[in-house]
Amino acid sequence: MVPANATRTAEKTFREMIRLFGLLEKVMQPYFARFGISGSQWGVLRTLHRAELEGLTGLRLTDLGDRLLIRPPSVTGIIDRLERVGLVVRDGSPEDLRAKLVSLTGKGRQLVGQVLAVHGEQIERVLGCLNPIEQERLHRLLSRVGLHLESLLAGREAGED
Amino acid sequence: MVPANATRTAEKTFREMIRLFGLLEKVMQPYFARFGISGSQWGVLRTLHRAELEGLTGLRLTDLGDRLLIRPPSVTGIIDRLERVGLVVRDGSPEDLRAKLVSLTGKGRQLVGQVLAVHGEQIERVLGCLNPIEQERLHRLLSRVGLHLESLLAGREAGED
DNA sequence: TCAATTTAGTTAGCTTGCTAAACGAATCCA
DNA sequence: TGGATTCGTTTAGCAAGCTAACTAAATTGA
């Protein structure tokens, strides 16, 4: 059991996290909309771009899901819509006939360049109210909570239900 | 213009925020599922419970949306589902024939009690990896970013596009 | 007073997350 | 070799957010 005022500190911090999450979506959504994409779609495009820099020619849907922490059906949907507008293509993998490799088209690569050109500035707009030391402190606290939550989730998967 | 490594600090902090929110949803979703509700539904139930403590007999959908930072159609949907399972009721407001007052049913009030009985413990499970001082520090940093984002959004509404 | 505007709520239709279930391809192992 | 199982993806269907467009009620103001 934990003292009541410690619980209150945890609870207000928790609530602020939830609130900030909502605010962040509301700020980022119109920013990405200027490029005709959503935040989730940007996640996919950026991930594919990073994979290119690593020398990979394409990523399987499963790999995308792993990197973005979303499940296969969600990946299928986002890729469907990105493919429909020609930012991305699906090709069958030569090594595994079950798998498909997703990669950026020329148009997709160009869009990533456009976003990256102003992305640092946008993030600065969001976090500019903290100086670099405070940003670093925030990053460290968030990382610790993140690692903690990952271990909670790993435990659950292992069948501790 | 901002130095390159300051941008990198901001970016990794930003990315950690996004990642943490995804993890948080994955941890909280099964927790609420045990009570047969979703996180959004809990947001509504808790808000209605708070309103009762303030002496209000019901909240208008608009007020709920304001408190939860979601738009009217989203509120309509959540209330529809909560009403369907009998946790909440809609009554016409006597003062304004356009408005409807949402309030907890007995069943809803009972469920809120059940959740609240273990809620502090669950939040402790999430934030217990930080001591109270660190939690307080995290809260302060998040609050500052939250206030900053609110002012960004307020500016945009005022027509600075 | 009464027409115009604003406000409260809903509906329709989109995206994006989820789970459950289907499917074929790949792999394992007896 | 052949049957069982696992893997990668898709489909179906639900929840929850959004915008745009609508109805009905309230308010404003000329």
mmCIF file of C-alpha atoms (C1' of nucleotides) in Angstrom:
data_model
loop_
_atom_site.group_PDB
_atom_site.id
_atom_site.type_symbol
_atom_site.label_atom_id
_atom_site.label_comp_id
_atom_site.label_asym_id
_atom_site.label_seq_id
_atom_site.Cartn_x
_atom_site.Cartn_y
_atom_site.Cartn_z
ATOM 1 C CA MET A 1 0.000 0.000 0.000
ATOM 2 C CA VAL A 2 1.106 3.506 -0.868
ATOM 3 C CA PRO A 3 0.470 6.735 1.054
ATOM 4 C CA ALA A 4 -2.514 8.758 -0.151
ATOM 5 C CA ASN A 5 -0.627 11.879 -1.216
ATOM 6 C CA ALA A 6 1.908 9.836 -3.173
ATOM 7 C CA THR A 7 -1.051 8.362 -5.028
ATOM 8 C CA ARG A 8 -2.288 11.875 -5.709
ATOM 9 C CA THR A 9 1.047 12.906 -7.205
ATOM 10 C CA ALA A 10 1.038 9.844 -9.426
ATOM 11 C CA GLU A 11 -2.542 10.468 -10.470
ATOM 12 C CA LYS A 12 -2.118 14.099 -11.449
ATOM 13 C CA THR A 13 1.027 13.181 -13.384
ATOM 14 C CA PHE A 14 -0.850 10.395 -15.121
ATOM 15 C CA ARG A 15 -3.704 12.713 -16.004
ATOM 16 C CA GLU A 16 -1.302 15.292 -17.374
ATOM 17 C CA MET A 17 0.192 12.600 -19.628
ATOM 18 C CA ILE A 18 -3.233 11.750 -21.038
ATOM 19 C CA ARG A 19 -4.074 15.410 -21.522
ATOM 20 C CA LEU A 20 -0.774 16.160 -23.239
ATOM 21 C CA PHE A 21 -1.272 13.254 -25.586
ATOM 22 C CA GLY A 22 -4.564 14.731 -26.770
ATOM 23 C CA LEU A 23 -3.059 18.192 -27.185
ATOM 24 C CA LEU A 24 -0.114 16.811 -29.127
ATOM 25 C CA GLU A 25 -2.411 15.089 -31.619
ATOM 26 C CA LYS A 26 -4.380 18.288 -32.076
ATOM 27 C CA VAL A 27 -1.206 20.239 -32.813
ATOM 28 C CA MET A 28 0.382 17.687 -35.150
ATOM 29 C CA GLN A 29 -2.689 16.729 -37.163
ATOM 30 C CA PRO A 30 -3.026 20.031 -39.084
ATOM 31 C CA TYR A 31 0.740 20.129 -39.553
ATOM 32 C CA PHE A 32 0.771 16.779 -41.374
ATOM 33 C CA ALA A 33 -2.458 17.659 -43.171
ATOM 34 C CA ARG A 34 -0.538 20.382 -45.040
ATOM 35 C CA PHE A 35 1.347 17.550 -46.739
ATOM 36 C CA GLY A 36 -1.809 15.575 -47.373
ATOM 37 C CA ILE A 37 -0.935 12.824 -44.890
ATOM 38 C CA SER A 38 -1.797 11.797 -41.329
ATOM 39 C CA GLY A 39 0.541 11.265 -38.397
ATOM 40 C CA SER A 40 0.319 7.487 -38.754
ATOM 41 C CA GLN A 41 1.126 7.697 -42.442
ATOM 42 C CA TRP A 42 4.152 9.854 -41.628
ATOM 43 C CA GLY A 43 5.256 7.165 -39.194
ATOM 44 C CA VAL A 44 5.271 4.628 -42.017
ATOM 45 C CA LEU A 45 6.983 6.909 -44.528
ATOM 46 C CA ARG A 46 9.691 7.915 -42.057
ATOM 47 C CA THR A 47 10.277 4.286 -41.120
ATOM 48 C CA LEU A 48 10.652 3.292 -44.761
ATOM 49 C CA HIS A 49 13.040 6.180 -45.316
ATOM 50 C CA ARG A 50 15.144 5.097 -42.354
ATOM 51 C CA ALA A 51 15.212 1.555 -43.722
ATOM 52 C CA GLU A 52 16.534 2.888 -47.030
ATOM 53 C CA LEU A 53 19.335 4.651 -45.169
ATOM 54 C CA GLU A 54 20.132 1.292 -43.564
ATOM 55 C CA GLY A 55 20.506 -0.136 -47.076
ATOM 56 C CA LEU A 56 17.281 -2.160 -47.042
ATOM 57 C CA THR A 57 15.249 -2.213 -50.247
ATOM 58 C CA GLY A 58 11.907 -2.730 -48.514
ATOM 59 C CA LEU A 59 10.287 -3.728 -45.246
ATOM 60 C CA ARG A 60 7.795 -6.487 -44.602
ATOM 61 C CA LEU A 61 4.451 -5.436 -43.138
ATOM 62 C CA THR A 62 5.353 -7.327 -39.984
ATOM 63 C CA ASP A 63 8.595 -5.384 -39.602
ATOM 64 C CA LEU A 64 6.732 -2.124 -40.039
ATOM 65 C CA GLY A 65 4.286 -3.164 -37.347
ATOM 66 C CA ASP A 66 7.113 -4.078 -34.993
ATOM 67 C CA ARG A 67 8.851 -0.757 -35.489
ATOM 68 C CA LEU A 68 5.648 1.266 -35.090
ATOM 69 C CA LEU A 69 4.185 -0.821 -32.268
ATOM 70 C CA ILE A 70 0.977 -1.506 -34.186
ATOM 71 C CA ARG A 71 -0.630 -4.783 -35.222
ATOM 72 C CA PRO A 72 -0.738 -6.351 -38.679
ATOM 73 C CA PRO A 73 -4.304 -5.341 -39.628
ATOM 74 C CA SER A 74 -3.530 -1.705 -38.808
ATOM 75 C CA VAL A 75 -0.437 -1.840 -41.004
ATOM 76 C CA THR A 76 -2.456 -3.322 -43.874
ATOM 77 C CA GLY A 77 -4.906 -0.416 -43.697
ATOM 78 C CA ILE A 78 -2.303 2.335 -43.653
ATOM 79 C CA ILE A 79 -0.334 0.736 -46.494
ATOM 80 C CA ASP A 80 -3.545 0.314 -48.508
ATOM 81 C CA ARG A 81 -4.194 4.042 -48.325
ATOM 82 C CA LEU A 82 -0.585 5.061 -48.967
ATOM 83 C CA GLU A 83 -0.436 2.719 -51.958
ATOM 84 C CA ARG A 84 -3.699 4.095 -53.313
ATOM 85 C CA VAL A 85 -2.166 7.588 -53.517
ATOM 86 C CA GLY A 86 1.110 6.283 -54.948
ATOM 87 C CA LEU A 87 3.496 7.058 -52.080
ATOM 88 C CA VAL A 88 4.419 3.420 -51.478
ATOM 89 C CA VAL A 89 4.432 0.030 -53.270
ATOM 90 C CA ARG A 90 3.975 -3.574 -52.184
ATOM 91 C CA ASP A 91 6.152 -6.187 -53.936
ATOM 92 C CA GLY A 92 6.217 -9.904 -53.241
ATOM 93 C CA SER A 93 9.325 -10.965 -51.359
ATOM 94 C CA PRO A 94 11.575 -13.281 -53.390
ATOM 95 C CA GLU A 95 12.720 -15.113 -50.259
ATOM 96 C CA ASP A 96 9.393 -15.792 -48.604
ATOM 97 C CA LEU A 97 6.335 -16.149 -50.791
ATOM 98 C CA ARG A 98 4.084 -15.289 -47.852
ATOM 99 C CA ALA A 99 5.692 -11.888 -47.263
ATOM 100 C CA LYS A 100 5.384 -8.589 -49.111
ATOM 101 C CA LEU A 101 8.017 -5.868 -49.147
ATOM 102 C CA VAL A 102 6.842 -2.271 -48.855
ATOM 103 C CA SER A 103 9.036 0.515 -50.210
ATOM 104 C CA LEU A 104 8.817 4.215 -51.033
ATOM 105 C CA THR A 105 8.028 5.312 -54.565
ATOM 106 C CA GLY A 106 9.852 8.299 -56.068
ATOM 107 C CA LYS A 107 6.865 10.415 -55.133
ATOM 108 C CA GLY A 108 6.994 9.056 -51.581
ATOM 109 C CA ARG A 109 10.696 9.736 -51.270
ATOM 110 C CA GLN A 110 10.174 13.283 -52.464
ATOM 111 C CA LEU A 111 7.411 13.872 -49.904
ATOM 112 C CA VAL A 112 9.629 12.579 -47.096
ATOM 113 C CA GLY A 113 12.261 15.104 -48.178
ATOM 114 C CA GLN A 114 9.737 17.927 -48.062
ATOM 115 C CA VAL A 115 8.579 17.011 -44.573
ATOM 116 C CA LEU A 116 12.097 16.479 -43.221
ATOM 117 C CA ALA A 117 13.083 19.924 -44.494
ATOM 118 C CA VAL A 118 10.784 21.570 -41.950
ATOM 119 C CA HIS A 119 10.370 18.838 -39.355
ATOM 120 C CA GLY A 120 13.023 20.052 -36.943
ATOM 121 C CA GLU A 121 11.410 23.433 -36.943
ATOM 122 C CA GLN A 122 7.991 21.973 -36.126
ATOM 123 C CA ILE A 123 9.347 19.906 -33.248
ATOM 124 C CA GLU A 124 11.065 23.023 -31.980
ATOM 125 C CA ARG A 125 7.685 24.729 -32.086
ATOM 126 C CA VAL A 126 6.299 22.002 -29.822
ATOM 127 C CA LEU A 127 9.184 21.573 -27.369
ATOM 128 C CA GLY A 128 10.718 25.035 -27.635
ATOM 129 C CA CYS A 129 9.166 25.986 -24.317
ATOM 130 C CA LEU A 130 11.775 23.773 -22.636
ATOM 131 C CA ASN A 131 15.494 24.479 -22.845
ATOM 132 C CA PRO A 132 17.760 21.634 -24.007
ATOM 133 C CA ILE A 133 18.611 20.603 -20.438
ATOM 134 C CA GLU A 134 14.942 20.350 -19.534
ATOM 135 C CA GLN A 135 14.249 18.467 -22.752
ATOM 136 C CA GLU A 136 16.990 16.032 -21.847
ATOM 137 C CA ARG A 137 15.543 15.624 -18.347
ATOM 138 C CA LEU A 138 12.088 15.013 -19.793
ATOM 139 C CA HIS A 139 13.502 12.497 -22.246
ATOM 140 C CA ARG A 140 15.185 10.583 -19.458
ATOM 141 C CA LEU A 141 12.040 10.426 -17.324
ATOM 142 C CA LEU A 142 9.892 9.359 -20.258
ATOM 143 C CA SER A 143 12.426 6.705 -21.261
ATOM 144 C CA ARG A 144 12.360 5.193 -17.803
ATOM 145 C CA VAL A 145 8.579 5.010 -17.786
ATOM 146 C CA GLY A 146 8.700 3.593 -21.316
ATOM 147 C CA LEU A 147 11.114 0.835 -20.343
ATOM 148 C CA HIS A 148 8.978 0.076 -17.309
ATOM 149 C CA LEU A 149 5.819 -0.225 -19.392
ATOM 150 C CA GLU A 150 7.606 -2.455 -21.889
ATOM 151 C CA SER A 151 8.552 -4.837 -19.121
ATOM 152 C CA LEU A 152 4.963 -4.813 -17.832
ATOM 153 C CA LEU A 153 3.734 -5.698 -21.310
ATOM 154 C CA ALA A 154 6.393 -8.352 -21.816
ATOM 155 C CA GLY A 155 5.354 -9.974 -18.545
ATOM 156 C CA ARG A 156 1.727 -10.029 -19.617
ATOM 157 C CA GLU A 157 2.547 -11.636 -22.975
ATOM 158 C CA ALA A 158 4.493 -14.328 -21.187
ATOM 159 C CA GLY A 159 1.212 -15.472 -19.684
ATOM 160 C CA GLU A 160 1.117 -13.846 -16.239
ATOM 161 C CA ASP A 161 -2.582 -13.244 -16.639
ATOM 162 C CA MET B 1 17.554 28.819 -36.510
ATOM 163 C CA VAL B 2 18.509 26.315 -33.845
ATOM 164 C CA PRO B 3 21.780 24.332 -33.541
ATOM 165 C CA ALA B 4 21.669 20.830 -34.988
ATOM 166 C CA ASN B 5 22.274 18.918 -31.755
ATOM 167 C CA ALA B 6 19.585 20.900 -29.942
ATOM 168 C CA THR B 7 17.217 19.770 -32.681
ATOM 169 C CA ARG B 8 18.338 16.199 -32.104
ATOM 170 C CA THR B 9 17.591 16.426 -28.383
ATOM 171 C CA ALA B 10 14.139 17.815 -29.133
ATOM 172 C CA GLU B 11 13.511 15.130 -31.717
ATOM 173 C CA LYS B 12 14.456 12.170 -29.569
ATOM 174 C CA THR B 13 12.342 13.584 -26.731
ATOM 175 C CA PHE B 14 9.435 14.047 -29.103
ATOM 176 C CA ARG B 15 9.783 10.495 -30.377
ATOM 177 C CA GLU B 16 9.875 9.143 -26.839
ATOM 178 C CA MET B 17 6.618 10.953 -26.109
ATOM 179 C CA ILE B 18 4.922 9.347 -29.090
ATOM 180 C CA ARG B 19 6.294 5.936 -28.170
ATOM 181 C CA LEU B 20 5.240 6.256 -24.530
ATOM 182 C CA PHE B 21 1.686 7.151 -25.459
ATOM 183 C CA GLY B 22 1.415 4.035 -27.557
ATOM 184 C CA LEU B 23 2.736 1.925 -24.689
ATOM 185 C CA LEU B 24 0.402 3.597 -22.217
ATOM 186 C CA GLU B 25 -2.619 2.723 -24.331
ATOM 187 C CA LYS B 26 -1.479 -0.872 -24.585
ATOM 188 C CA VAL B 27 -1.131 -1.115 -20.805
ATOM 189 C CA MET B 28 -4.402 0.615 -19.933
ATOM 190 C CA GLN B 29 -6.646 -1.018 -22.509
ATOM 191 C CA PRO B 30 -6.700 -4.511 -20.944
ATOM 192 C CA TYR B 31 -7.023 -2.939 -17.499
ATOM 193 C CA PHE B 32 -10.258 -1.167 -18.441
ATOM 194 C CA ALA B 33 -11.419 -4.173 -20.440
ATOM 195 C CA ARG B 34 -11.678 -6.112 -17.169
ATOM 196 C CA PHE B 35 -14.539 -3.769 -16.268
ATOM 197 C CA GLY B 36 -16.105 -4.081 -19.706
ATOM 198 C CA ILE B 37 -15.291 -0.493 -20.702
ATOM 199 C CA SER B 38 -12.718 1.391 -22.783
ATOM 200 C CA GLY B 39 -10.396 4.183 -21.699
ATOM 201 C CA SER B 40 -12.577 6.789 -23.403
ATOM 202 C CA GLN B 41 -15.661 5.449 -21.689
ATOM 203 C CA TRP B 42 -13.871 5.645 -18.354
ATOM 204 C CA GLY B 43 -13.064 9.276 -19.125
ATOM 205 C CA VAL B 44 -16.778 10.003 -19.479
ATOM 206 C CA LEU B 45 -17.802 8.022 -16.399
ATOM 207 C CA ARG B 46 -15.148 9.645 -14.227
ATOM 208 C CA THR B 47 -16.126 13.101 -15.480
ATOM 209 C CA LEU B 48 -19.771 12.474 -14.679
ATOM 210 C CA HIS B 49 -18.800 11.204 -11.238
ATOM 211 C CA ARG B 50 -16.748 14.343 -10.592
ATOM 212 C CA ALA B 51 -19.704 16.464 -11.706
ATOM 213 C CA GLU B 52 -21.888 14.693 -9.144
ATOM 214 C CA LEU B 53 -19.373 15.538 -6.436
ATOM 215 C CA GLU B 54 -19.636 19.154 -7.572
ATOM 216 C CA GLY B 55 -23.372 18.923 -6.981
ATOM 217 C CA LEU B 56 -24.399 18.877 -10.644
ATOM 218 C CA THR B 57 -27.247 16.576 -11.623
ATOM 219 C CA GLY B 58 -26.007 16.031 -15.186
ATOM 220 C CA LEU B 59 -23.670 17.397 -17.810
ATOM 221 C CA ARG B 60 -24.518 18.547 -21.306
ATOM 222 C CA LEU B 61 -22.736 16.732 -24.122
ATOM 223 C CA THR B 62 -20.931 19.956 -24.948
ATOM 224 C CA ASP B 63 -19.607 20.266 -21.403
ATOM 225 C CA LEU B 64 -18.377 16.682 -21.545
ATOM 226 C CA GLY B 65 -16.584 17.430 -24.806
ATOM 227 C CA ASP B 66 -14.971 20.524 -23.316
ATOM 228 C CA ARG B 67 -13.740 18.646 -20.269
ATOM 229 C CA LEU B 68 -12.430 15.704 -22.309
ATOM 230 C CA LEU B 69 -11.017 17.762 -25.200
ATOM 231 C CA ILE B 70 -13.049 15.868 -27.801
ATOM 232 C CA ARG B 71 -15.559 17.123 -30.358
ATOM 233 C CA PRO B 72 -19.357 16.750 -30.278
ATOM 234 C CA PRO B 73 -19.676 13.796 -32.683
ATOM 235 C CA SER B 74 -17.165 11.804 -30.627
ATOM 236 C CA VAL B 75 -19.135 12.522 -27.459
ATOM 237 C CA THR B 76 -22.369 11.428 -29.133
ATOM 238 C CA GLY B 77 -20.813 8.090 -30.077
ATOM 239 C CA ILE B 78 -19.391 7.314 -26.630
ATOM 240 C CA ILE B 79 -22.637 8.284 -24.891
ATOM 241 C CA ASP B 80 -24.629 6.152 -27.349
ATOM 242 C CA ARG B 81 -22.600 3.094 -26.388
ATOM 243 C CA LEU B 82 -22.656 3.826 -22.643
ATOM 244 C CA GLU B 83 -26.408 4.389 -22.752
ATOM 245 C CA ARG B 84 -26.928 1.165 -24.689
ATOM 246 C CA VAL B 85 -25.366 -0.825 -21.824
ATOM 247 C CA GLY B 86 -27.222 1.158 -19.175
ATOM 248 C CA LEU B 87 -24.332 2.955 -17.475
ATOM 249 C CA VAL B 88 -25.602 6.421 -18.356
ATOM 250 C CA VAL B 89 -28.828 8.223 -19.343
ATOM 251 C CA ARG B 90 -29.671 11.211 -21.529
ATOM 252 C CA ASP B 91 -32.478 13.500 -20.295
ATOM 253 C CA GLY B 92 -33.726 16.655 -21.986
ATOM 254 C CA SER B 93 -32.609 19.795 -20.197
ATOM 255 C CA PRO B 94 -35.524 21.778 -18.736
ATOM 256 C CA GLU B 95 -33.714 25.067 -19.341
ATOM 257 C CA ASP B 96 -32.627 24.583 -22.934
ATOM 258 C CA LEU B 97 -34.711 22.383 -25.185
ATOM 259 C CA ARG B 98 -31.741 21.847 -27.498
ATOM 260 C CA ALA B 99 -29.521 20.439 -24.757
ATOM 261 C CA LYS B 100 -29.453 17.007 -23.161
ATOM 262 C CA LEU B 101 -28.142 16.231 -19.717
ATOM 263 C CA VAL B 102 -26.104 13.058 -19.311
ATOM 264 C CA SER B 103 -25.889 11.446 -15.894
ATOM 265 C CA LEU B 104 -24.777 8.173 -14.316
ATOM 266 C CA THR B 105 -27.310 5.439 -13.651
ATOM 267 C CA GLY B 106 -27.106 3.443 -10.441
ATOM 268 C CA LYS B 107 -25.277 0.765 -12.377
ATOM 269 C CA GLY B 108 -22.870 3.385 -13.720
ATOM 270 C CA ARG B 109 -22.238 4.823 -10.267
ATOM 271 C CA GLN B 110 -21.526 1.362 -8.952
ATOM 272 C CA LEU B 111 -19.031 0.659 -11.739
ATOM 273 C CA VAL B 112 -17.209 3.918 -11.057
ATOM 274 C CA GLY B 113 -16.870 2.843 -7.443
ATOM 275 C CA GLN B 114 -15.401 -0.494 -8.470
ATOM 276 C CA VAL B 115 -12.838 1.136 -10.719
ATOM 277 C CA LEU B 116 -11.889 3.832 -8.225
ATOM 278 C CA ALA B 117 -11.291 1.159 -5.593
ATOM 279 C CA VAL B 118 -8.290 -0.133 -7.537
ATOM 280 C CA HIS B 119 -7.385 2.842 -9.690
ATOM 281 C CA GLY B 120 -4.659 4.269 -7.480
ATOM 282 C CA GLU B 121 -3.009 0.889 -7.442
ATOM 283 C CA GLN B 122 -3.071 0.676 -11.261
ATOM 284 C CA ILE B 123 -1.550 4.139 -11.664
ATOM 285 C CA GLU B 124 1.097 3.149 -9.178
ATOM 286 C CA ARG B 125 1.803 0.139 -11.385
ATOM 287 C CA VAL B 126 2.419 2.509 -14.289
ATOM 288 C CA LEU B 127 4.361 5.293 -12.569
ATOM 289 C CA GLY B 128 5.844 3.308 -9.714
ATOM 290 C CA CYS B 129 9.200 3.211 -11.497
ATOM 291 C CA LEU B 130 9.611 6.891 -10.580
ATOM 292 C CA ASN B 131 9.821 8.100 -6.996
ATOM 293 C CA PRO B 132 7.447 10.904 -5.936
ATOM 294 C CA ILE B 133 10.045 13.613 -6.537
ATOM 295 C CA GLU B 134 10.657 12.368 -10.050
ATOM 296 C CA GLN B 135 6.916 12.105 -10.644
ATOM 297 C CA GLU B 136 6.532 15.689 -9.511
ATOM 298 C CA ARG B 137 9.369 16.754 -11.828
ATOM 299 C CA LEU B 138 7.768 14.910 -14.739
ATOM 300 C CA HIS B 139 4.420 16.478 -13.952
ATOM 301 C CA ARG B 140 5.923 19.952 -13.996
ATOM 302 C CA LEU B 141 7.660 19.419 -17.336
ATOM 303 C CA LEU B 142 4.551 17.927 -18.925
ATOM 304 C CA SER B 143 2.404 20.767 -17.595
ATOM 305 C CA ARG B 144 4.672 23.353 -19.144
ATOM 306 C CA VAL B 145 4.553 21.631 -22.529
ATOM 307 C CA GLY B 146 0.779 21.268 -22.138
ATOM 308 C CA LEU B 147 0.293 24.979 -21.452
ATOM 309 C CA HIS B 148 2.540 25.792 -24.376
ATOM 310 C CA LEU B 149 0.543 23.569 -26.749
ATOM 311 C CA GLU B 150 -2.717 25.090 -25.511
ATOM 312 C CA SER B 151 -1.451 28.543 -26.388
ATOM 313 C CA LEU B 152 -0.348 27.306 -29.818
ATOM 314 C CA LEU B 153 -3.833 25.898 -30.404
ATOM 315 C CA ALA B 154 -5.555 29.036 -29.095
ATOM 316 C CA GLY B 155 -3.489 31.135 -31.487
ATOM 317 C CA ARG B 156 -4.486 28.946 -34.399
ATOM 318 C CA GLU B 157 -8.203 29.160 -33.551
ATOM 319 C CA ALA B 158 -7.920 32.926 -33.457
ATOM 320 C CA GLY B 159 -7.151 32.772 -37.159
ATOM 321 C CA GLU B 160 -3.363 32.979 -37.368
ATOM 322 C CA ASP B 161 -3.352 30.537 -40.252
ATOM 323 C "C1'" DT C 1 -41.119 41.838 -34.145
ATOM 324 C "C1'" DC C 2 -38.960 38.917 -37.036
ATOM 325 C "C1'" DA C 3 -35.035 37.680 -39.879
ATOM 326 C "C1'" DA C 4 -30.256 36.370 -39.329
ATOM 327 C "C1'" DT C 5 -26.941 34.214 -36.622
ATOM 328 C "C1'" DT C 6 -25.296 31.175 -33.149
ATOM 329 C "C1'" DT C 7 -25.562 27.024 -30.432
ATOM 330 C "C1'" DA C 8 -26.633 21.890 -29.161
ATOM 331 C "C1'" DG C 9 -26.852 17.752 -30.893
ATOM 332 C "C1'" DT C 10 -26.954 14.257 -34.500
ATOM 333 C "C1'" DT C 11 -25.793 11.874 -38.878
ATOM 334 C "C1'" DA C 12 -22.789 10.417 -42.636
ATOM 335 C "C1'" DG C 13 -18.515 9.120 -43.928
ATOM 336 C "C1'" DC C 14 -13.401 9.109 -43.315
ATOM 337 C "C1'" DT C 15 -8.905 7.203 -40.754
ATOM 338 C "C1'" DT C 16 -6.773 4.279 -37.611
ATOM 339 C "C1'" DG C 17 -6.439 1.425 -33.902
ATOM 340 C "C1'" DC C 18 -8.094 -3.250 -32.169
ATOM 341 C "C1'" DT C 19 -9.533 -8.639 -32.088
ATOM 342 C "C1'" DA C 20 -11.003 -12.814 -34.274
ATOM 343 C "C1'" DA C 21 -10.864 -15.613 -38.019
ATOM 344 C "C1'" DA C 22 -9.503 -17.089 -42.626
ATOM 345 C "C1'" DC C 23 -6.044 -18.229 -46.054
ATOM 346 C "C1'" DG C 24 -1.984 -19.953 -48.331
ATOM 347 C "C1'" DA C 25 2.960 -20.574 -47.782
ATOM 348 C "C1'" DA C 26 6.602 -22.307 -45.023
ATOM 349 C "C1'" DT C 27 8.479 -25.244 -41.670
ATOM 350 C "C1'" DC C 28 8.784 -29.057 -38.429
ATOM 351 C "C1'" DC C 29 8.894 -33.635 -37.074
ATOM 352 C "C1'" DA C 30 7.661 -38.393 -36.780
ATOM 353 C "C1'" DT D 1 6.890 -38.184 -47.211
ATOM 354 C "C1'" DG D 2 2.953 -36.239 -45.147
ATOM 355 C "C1'" DG D 3 0.345 -34.198 -41.322
ATOM 356 C "C1'" DA D 4 0.465 -30.594 -38.005
ATOM 357 C "C1'" DT D 5 1.786 -26.270 -36.803
ATOM 358 C "C1'" DT D 6 3.470 -21.688 -37.328
ATOM 359 C "C1'" DC D 7 3.915 -17.434 -40.018
ATOM 360 C "C1'" DG D 8 2.551 -13.330 -42.993
ATOM 361 C "C1'" DT D 9 -1.167 -11.165 -44.635
ATOM 362 C "C1'" DT D 10 -5.839 -10.024 -45.388
ATOM 363 C "C1'" DT D 11 -10.830 -9.587 -44.249
ATOM 364 C "C1'" DA D 12 -14.693 -8.500 -41.280
ATOM 365 C "C1'" DG D 13 -16.431 -5.924 -37.824
ATOM 366 C "C1'" DC D 14 -16.049 -2.775 -33.615
ATOM 367 C "C1'" DA D 15 -14.507 1.698 -31.079
ATOM 368 C "C1'" DA D 16 -13.219 6.329 -31.176
ATOM 369 C "C1'" DG D 17 -11.398 10.286 -33.100
ATOM 370 C "C1'" DC D 18 -12.240 13.728 -36.966
ATOM 371 C "C1'" DT D 19 -14.817 17.150 -40.562
ATOM 372 C "C1'" DA D 20 -18.849 18.592 -43.017
ATOM 373 C "C1'" DA D 21 -23.482 19.115 -43.250
ATOM 374 C "C1'" DC D 22 -27.949 18.988 -41.155
ATOM 375 C "C1'" DT D 23 -32.120 20.057 -37.707
ATOM 376 C "C1'" DA D 24 -34.079 22.480 -34.127
ATOM 377 C "C1'" DA D 25 -33.845 25.826 -30.497
ATOM 378 C "C1'" DA D 26 -32.097 30.125 -28.662
ATOM 379 C "C1'" DT D 27 -30.295 34.621 -29.155
ATOM 380 C "C1'" DT D 28 -29.338 38.949 -31.387
ATOM 381 C "C1'" DG D 29 -30.265 43.143 -33.421
ATOM 382 C "C1'" DA D 30 -32.259 46.200 -37.016
#
